[in-house]
mmCIF file of C-alpha atoms in Angstrom:
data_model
loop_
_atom_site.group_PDB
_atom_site.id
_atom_site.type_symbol
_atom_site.label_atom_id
_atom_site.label_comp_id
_atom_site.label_asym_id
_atom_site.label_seq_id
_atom_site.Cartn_x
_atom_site.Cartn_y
_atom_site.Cartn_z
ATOM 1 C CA UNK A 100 0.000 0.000 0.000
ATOM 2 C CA UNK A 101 1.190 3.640 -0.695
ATOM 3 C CA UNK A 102 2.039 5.518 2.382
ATOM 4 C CA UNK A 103 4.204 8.481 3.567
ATOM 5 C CA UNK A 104 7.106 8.185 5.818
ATOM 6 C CA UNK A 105 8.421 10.434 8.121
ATOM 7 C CA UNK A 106 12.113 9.479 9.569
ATOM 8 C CA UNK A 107 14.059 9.766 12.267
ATOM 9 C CA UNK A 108 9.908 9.572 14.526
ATOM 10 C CA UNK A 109 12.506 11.260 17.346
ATOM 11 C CA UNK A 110 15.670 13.173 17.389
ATOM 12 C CA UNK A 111 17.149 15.282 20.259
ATOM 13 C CA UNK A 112 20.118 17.790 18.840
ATOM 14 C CA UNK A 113 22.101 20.597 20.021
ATOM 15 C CA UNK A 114 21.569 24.128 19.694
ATOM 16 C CA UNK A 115 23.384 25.364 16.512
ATOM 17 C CA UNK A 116 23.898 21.945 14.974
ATOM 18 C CA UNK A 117 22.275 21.435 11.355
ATOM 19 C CA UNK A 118 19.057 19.105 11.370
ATOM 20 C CA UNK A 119 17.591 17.564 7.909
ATOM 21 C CA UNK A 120 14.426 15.255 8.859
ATOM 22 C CA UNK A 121 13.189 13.029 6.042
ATOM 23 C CA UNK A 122 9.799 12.495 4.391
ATOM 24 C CA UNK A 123 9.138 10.340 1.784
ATOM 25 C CA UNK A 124 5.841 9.051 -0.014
ATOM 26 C CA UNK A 125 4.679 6.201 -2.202
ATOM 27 C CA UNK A 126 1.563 7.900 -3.280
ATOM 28 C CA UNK A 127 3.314 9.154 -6.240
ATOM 29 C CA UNK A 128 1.743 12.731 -5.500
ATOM 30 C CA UNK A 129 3.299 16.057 -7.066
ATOM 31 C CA UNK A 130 2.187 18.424 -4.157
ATOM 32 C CA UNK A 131 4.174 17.941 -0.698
ATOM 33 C CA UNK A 132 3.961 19.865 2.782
ATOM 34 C CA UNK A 133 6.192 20.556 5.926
ATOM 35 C CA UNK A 134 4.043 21.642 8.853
ATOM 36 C CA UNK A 135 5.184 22.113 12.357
ATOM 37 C CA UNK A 136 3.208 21.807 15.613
ATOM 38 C CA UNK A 137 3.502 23.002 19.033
ATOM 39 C CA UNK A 138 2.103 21.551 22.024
ATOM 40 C CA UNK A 139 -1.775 22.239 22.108
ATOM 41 C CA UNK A 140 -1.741 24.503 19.260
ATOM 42 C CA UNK A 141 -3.023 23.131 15.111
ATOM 43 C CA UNK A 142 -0.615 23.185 12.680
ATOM 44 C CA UNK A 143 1.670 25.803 10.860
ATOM 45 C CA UNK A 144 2.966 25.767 7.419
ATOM 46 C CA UNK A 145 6.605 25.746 7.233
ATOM 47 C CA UNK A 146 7.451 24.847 2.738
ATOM 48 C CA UNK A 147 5.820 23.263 0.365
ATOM 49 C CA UNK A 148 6.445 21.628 -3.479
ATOM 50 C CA UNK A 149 4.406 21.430 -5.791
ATOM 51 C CA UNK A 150 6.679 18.710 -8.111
ATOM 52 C CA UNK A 151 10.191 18.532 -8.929
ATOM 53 C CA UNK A 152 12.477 21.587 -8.319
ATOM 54 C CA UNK A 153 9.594 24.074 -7.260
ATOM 55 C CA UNK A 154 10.034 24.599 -3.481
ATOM 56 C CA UNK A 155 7.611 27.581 -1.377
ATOM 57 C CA UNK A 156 7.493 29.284 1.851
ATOM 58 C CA UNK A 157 5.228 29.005 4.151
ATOM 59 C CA UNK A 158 4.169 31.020 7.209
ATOM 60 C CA UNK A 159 6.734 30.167 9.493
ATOM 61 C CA UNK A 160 9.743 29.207 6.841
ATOM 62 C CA UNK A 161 12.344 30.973 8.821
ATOM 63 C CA UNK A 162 15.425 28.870 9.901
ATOM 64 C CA UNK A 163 14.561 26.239 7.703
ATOM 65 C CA UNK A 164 14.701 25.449 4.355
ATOM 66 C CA UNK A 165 14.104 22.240 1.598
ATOM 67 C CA UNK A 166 14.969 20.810 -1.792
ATOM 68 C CA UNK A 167 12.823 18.636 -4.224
ATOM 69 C CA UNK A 168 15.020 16.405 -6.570
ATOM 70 C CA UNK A 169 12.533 13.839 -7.072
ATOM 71 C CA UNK A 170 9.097 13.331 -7.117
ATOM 72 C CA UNK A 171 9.309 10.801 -3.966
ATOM 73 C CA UNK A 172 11.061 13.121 -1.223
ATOM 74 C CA UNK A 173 11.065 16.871 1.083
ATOM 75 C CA UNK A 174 13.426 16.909 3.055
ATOM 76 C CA UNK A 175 13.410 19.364 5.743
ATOM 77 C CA UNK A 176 16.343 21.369 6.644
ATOM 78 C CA UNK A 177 17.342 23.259 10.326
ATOM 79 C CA UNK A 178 20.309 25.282 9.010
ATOM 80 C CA UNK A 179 21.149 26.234 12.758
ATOM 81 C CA UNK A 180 18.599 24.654 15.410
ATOM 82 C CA UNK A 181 17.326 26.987 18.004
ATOM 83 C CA UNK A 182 15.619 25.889 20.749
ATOM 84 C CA UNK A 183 12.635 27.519 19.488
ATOM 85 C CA UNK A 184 12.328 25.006 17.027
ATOM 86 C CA UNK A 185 11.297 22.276 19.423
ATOM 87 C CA UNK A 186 8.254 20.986 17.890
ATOM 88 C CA UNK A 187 6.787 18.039 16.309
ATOM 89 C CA UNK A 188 6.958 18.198 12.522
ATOM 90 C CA UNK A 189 4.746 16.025 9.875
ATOM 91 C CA UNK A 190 4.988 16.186 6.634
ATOM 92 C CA UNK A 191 1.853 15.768 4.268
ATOM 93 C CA UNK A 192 1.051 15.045 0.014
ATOM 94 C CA UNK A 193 -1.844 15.356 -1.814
ATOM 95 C CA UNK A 194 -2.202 14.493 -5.354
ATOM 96 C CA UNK A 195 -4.262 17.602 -6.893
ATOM 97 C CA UNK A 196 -3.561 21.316 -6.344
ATOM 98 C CA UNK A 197 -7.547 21.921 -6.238
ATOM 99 C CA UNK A 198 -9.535 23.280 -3.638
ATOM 100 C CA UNK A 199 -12.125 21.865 -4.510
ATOM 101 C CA UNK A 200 -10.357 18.721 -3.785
ATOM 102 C CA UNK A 201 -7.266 18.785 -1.655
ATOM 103 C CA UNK A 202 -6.833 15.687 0.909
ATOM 104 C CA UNK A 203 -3.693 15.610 2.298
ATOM 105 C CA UNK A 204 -1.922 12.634 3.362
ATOM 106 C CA UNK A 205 -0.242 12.921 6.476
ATOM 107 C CA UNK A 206 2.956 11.243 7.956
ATOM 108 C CA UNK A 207 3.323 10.175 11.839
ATOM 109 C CA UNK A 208 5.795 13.189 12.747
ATOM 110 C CA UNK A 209 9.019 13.505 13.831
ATOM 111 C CA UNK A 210 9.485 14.869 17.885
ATOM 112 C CA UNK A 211 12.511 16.731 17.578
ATOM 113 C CA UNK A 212 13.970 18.666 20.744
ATOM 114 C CA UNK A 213 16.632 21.041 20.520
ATOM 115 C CA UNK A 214 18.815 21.644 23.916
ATOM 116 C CA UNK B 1432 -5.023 33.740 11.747
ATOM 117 C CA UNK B 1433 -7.571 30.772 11.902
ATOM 118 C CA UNK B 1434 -10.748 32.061 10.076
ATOM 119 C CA UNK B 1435 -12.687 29.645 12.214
ATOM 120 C CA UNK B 1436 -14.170 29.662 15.612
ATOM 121 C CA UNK B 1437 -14.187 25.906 16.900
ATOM 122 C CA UNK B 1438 -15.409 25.098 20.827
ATOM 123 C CA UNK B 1439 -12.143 23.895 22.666
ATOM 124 C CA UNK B 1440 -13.834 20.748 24.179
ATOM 125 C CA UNK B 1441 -17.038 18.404 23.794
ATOM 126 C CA UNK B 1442 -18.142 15.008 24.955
ATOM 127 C CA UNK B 1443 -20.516 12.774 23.588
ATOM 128 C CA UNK B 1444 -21.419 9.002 24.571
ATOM 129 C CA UNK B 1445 -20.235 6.361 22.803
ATOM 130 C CA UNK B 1446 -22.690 5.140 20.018
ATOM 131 C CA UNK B 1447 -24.552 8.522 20.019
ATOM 132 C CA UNK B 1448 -24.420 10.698 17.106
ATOM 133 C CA UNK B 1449 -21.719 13.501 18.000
ATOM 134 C CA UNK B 1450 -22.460 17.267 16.205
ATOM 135 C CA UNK B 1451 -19.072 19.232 15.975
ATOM 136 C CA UNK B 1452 -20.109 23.084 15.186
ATOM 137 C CA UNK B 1453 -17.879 25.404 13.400
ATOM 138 C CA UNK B 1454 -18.470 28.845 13.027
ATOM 139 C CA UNK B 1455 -17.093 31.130 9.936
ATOM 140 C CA UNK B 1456 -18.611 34.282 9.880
ATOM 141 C CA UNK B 1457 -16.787 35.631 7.459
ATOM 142 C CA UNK B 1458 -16.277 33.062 4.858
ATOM 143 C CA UNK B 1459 -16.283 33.971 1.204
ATOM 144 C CA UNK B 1460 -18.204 32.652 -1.697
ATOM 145 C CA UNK B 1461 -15.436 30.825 -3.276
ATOM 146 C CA UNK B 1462 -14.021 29.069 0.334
ATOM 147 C CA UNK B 1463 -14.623 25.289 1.072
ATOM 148 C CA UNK B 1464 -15.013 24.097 4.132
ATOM 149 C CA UNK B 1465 -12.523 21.120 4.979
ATOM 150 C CA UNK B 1466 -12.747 18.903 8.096
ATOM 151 C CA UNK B 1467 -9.435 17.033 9.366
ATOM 152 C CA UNK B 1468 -8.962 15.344 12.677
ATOM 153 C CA UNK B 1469 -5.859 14.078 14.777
ATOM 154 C CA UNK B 1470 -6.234 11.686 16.643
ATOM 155 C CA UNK B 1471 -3.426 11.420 19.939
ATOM 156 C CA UNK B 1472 -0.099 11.569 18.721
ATOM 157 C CA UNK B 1473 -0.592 10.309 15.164
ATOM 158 C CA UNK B 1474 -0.630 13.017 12.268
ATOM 159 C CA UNK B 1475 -3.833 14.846 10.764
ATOM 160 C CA UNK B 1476 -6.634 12.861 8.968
ATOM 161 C CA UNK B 1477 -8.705 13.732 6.594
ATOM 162 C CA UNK B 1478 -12.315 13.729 6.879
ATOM 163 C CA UNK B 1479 -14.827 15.629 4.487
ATOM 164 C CA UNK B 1480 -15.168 18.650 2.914
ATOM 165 C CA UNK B 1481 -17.810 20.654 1.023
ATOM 166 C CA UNK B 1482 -18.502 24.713 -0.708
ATOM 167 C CA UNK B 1483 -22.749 25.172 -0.465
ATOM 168 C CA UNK B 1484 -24.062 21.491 -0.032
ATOM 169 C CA UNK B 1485 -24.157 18.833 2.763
ATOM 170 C CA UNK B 1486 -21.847 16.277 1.840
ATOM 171 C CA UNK B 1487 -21.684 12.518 3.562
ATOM 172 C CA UNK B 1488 -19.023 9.976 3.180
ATOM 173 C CA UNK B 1489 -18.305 6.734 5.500
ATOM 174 C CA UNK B 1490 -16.890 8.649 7.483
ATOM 175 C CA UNK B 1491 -19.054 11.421 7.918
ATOM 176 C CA UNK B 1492 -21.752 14.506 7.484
ATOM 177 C CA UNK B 1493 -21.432 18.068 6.918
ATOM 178 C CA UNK B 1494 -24.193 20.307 7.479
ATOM 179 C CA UNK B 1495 -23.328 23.975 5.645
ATOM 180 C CA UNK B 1496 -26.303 26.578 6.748
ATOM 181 C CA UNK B 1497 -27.900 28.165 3.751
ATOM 182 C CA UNK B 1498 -25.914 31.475 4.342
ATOM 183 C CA UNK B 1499 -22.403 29.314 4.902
ATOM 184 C CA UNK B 1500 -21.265 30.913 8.281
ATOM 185 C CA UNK B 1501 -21.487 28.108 9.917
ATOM 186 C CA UNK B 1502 -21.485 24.355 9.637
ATOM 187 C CA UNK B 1503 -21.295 21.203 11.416
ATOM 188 C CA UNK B 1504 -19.498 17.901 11.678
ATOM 189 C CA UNK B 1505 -21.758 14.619 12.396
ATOM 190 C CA UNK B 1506 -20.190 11.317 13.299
ATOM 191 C CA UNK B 1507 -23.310 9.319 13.310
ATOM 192 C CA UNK B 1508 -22.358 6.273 16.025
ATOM 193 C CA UNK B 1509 -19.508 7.511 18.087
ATOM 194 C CA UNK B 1510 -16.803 4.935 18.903
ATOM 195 C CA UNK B 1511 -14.200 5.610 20.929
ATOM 196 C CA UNK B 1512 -11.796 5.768 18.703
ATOM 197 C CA UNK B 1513 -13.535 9.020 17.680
ATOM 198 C CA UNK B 1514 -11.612 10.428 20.325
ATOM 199 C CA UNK B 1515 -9.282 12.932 18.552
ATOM 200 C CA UNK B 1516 -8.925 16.920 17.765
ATOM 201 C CA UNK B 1517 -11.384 17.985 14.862
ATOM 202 C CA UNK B 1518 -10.084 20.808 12.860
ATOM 203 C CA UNK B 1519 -12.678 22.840 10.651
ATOM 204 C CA UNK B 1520 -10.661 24.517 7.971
ATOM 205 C CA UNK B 1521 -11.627 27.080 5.613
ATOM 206 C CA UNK B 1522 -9.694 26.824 2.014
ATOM 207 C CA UNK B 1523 -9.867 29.550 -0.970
ATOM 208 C CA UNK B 1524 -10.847 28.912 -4.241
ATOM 209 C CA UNK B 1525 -7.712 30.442 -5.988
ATOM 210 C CA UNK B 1526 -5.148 29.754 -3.009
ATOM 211 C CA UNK B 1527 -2.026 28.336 -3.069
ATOM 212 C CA UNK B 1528 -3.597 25.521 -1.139
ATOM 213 C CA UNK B 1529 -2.092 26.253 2.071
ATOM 214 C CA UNK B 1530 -4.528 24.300 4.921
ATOM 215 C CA UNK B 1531 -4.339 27.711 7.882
ATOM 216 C CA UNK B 1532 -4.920 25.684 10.888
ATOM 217 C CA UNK B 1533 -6.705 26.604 14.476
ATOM 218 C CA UNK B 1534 -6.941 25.325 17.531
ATOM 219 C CA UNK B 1535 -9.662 22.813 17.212
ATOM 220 C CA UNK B 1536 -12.203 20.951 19.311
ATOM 221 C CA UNK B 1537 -11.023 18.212 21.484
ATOM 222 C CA UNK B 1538 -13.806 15.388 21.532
ATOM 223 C CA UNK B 1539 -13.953 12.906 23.954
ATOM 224 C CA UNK B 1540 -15.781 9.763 23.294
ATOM 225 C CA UNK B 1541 -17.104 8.397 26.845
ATOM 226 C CA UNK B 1542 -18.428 4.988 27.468
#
């Protein structure tokens, strides 16, 4: 079955260090998502791709960037981690950029905790 | 900002139907109304969505009022697995797709 993966599910780093967390999905969808969510709050839009080499900021894109070489992949980069950037982050596809139709699939998250 | 207003908690017993309302005052004609949940720990699912008519899936009812500020969610038979954050969402027509996410209503399935 197609799915989305989301790895490492939990990684505690150092403050200043460089951080790239991996998503990757089987669905074979052109449109992918980073969000980021803090305790008790919904989630924020960090990038987003809609295909191969087209990468977009989101609302809170500062500190972190991405990269889309294949159709398969986002990976999200920390260039410097701040502690501020504790959070859990999931990454999400969806095959159509419609609204009149625009499920996105959503990976477990990765915890990450920056000391 | 969330163009939503969502209450914070409900219950409802297990088997009954539960009603989630949403409120969006200001919605525009060309914004669909999108319903995800999230259920402890796991990431966002997707439930239903609709623009002017009530919709139903397996999963689901939405119930948009005539004038579209405000709809509502209905899980027909409650299970307990139910138990999860519901997020109403409100997505343009001619966005760049971007899902603007509040707070949500934490619903708690009871026995």
């Amino acid at each position: 079955d197609a799915e989305i993966t989301q790895s490492p599910r939990h990684k505690i780093t150092e403050t200043g260090r460089q951080v790239t967390l991996a998503c990757h999905q089987t669905w074979n969808h052109n449109n992918m998502f980073w969000y980021r969510q803090d305790l008790g709050h919904g989630l924020r839009l960090i990038h987003y791709s809609y295909g191969v080499q087209d990468t977009n900021k989101g609302e809170v894109s500062d500190g972190y960037s991405v990269s889309r070489s294949n159709t398969e992949d986002l990976p999200l980069t920390l260039e410097s981690a701040a502690s501020s950037q504790t959070s859990v982050y999931f990454c999400a596809s969806s095959a159509r950029a419609i609204s009149s139709y625009n499920e996105q699939f959503f990976g477990p998250g990765t915890r990450l905790t920056v000391l | 900002d969330a163009k939503t207003t969502q209450p914070p908690s409900m219950d409802c017993a297990e088997g009954r139907a539960a009603n989630l309302p949403c409120n969006h005052s200001t919605i525009s004609g060309n914004e669909y109304v999108y319903w995800y949940r999230q259920i402890h720990s796991q990431g966002p699912q997707y439930i239903i969505h609709g623009l002017k008519n009530n919709e139903t899936n397996e999963m689901a009812s939405l119930i948009i009022t005539e004038d579209r500020k405000s709809s509502t969610l209905i899980l027909p038979h409650a299970t307990l697995r139910d138990t999860a954050v519901y997020y109403c969402i409100l997505l343009p027509l001619d966005s760049n797709y971007q899902l603007i996410w509040g707070a949500g209503t934490k619903l708690i399935i009871k026995p």
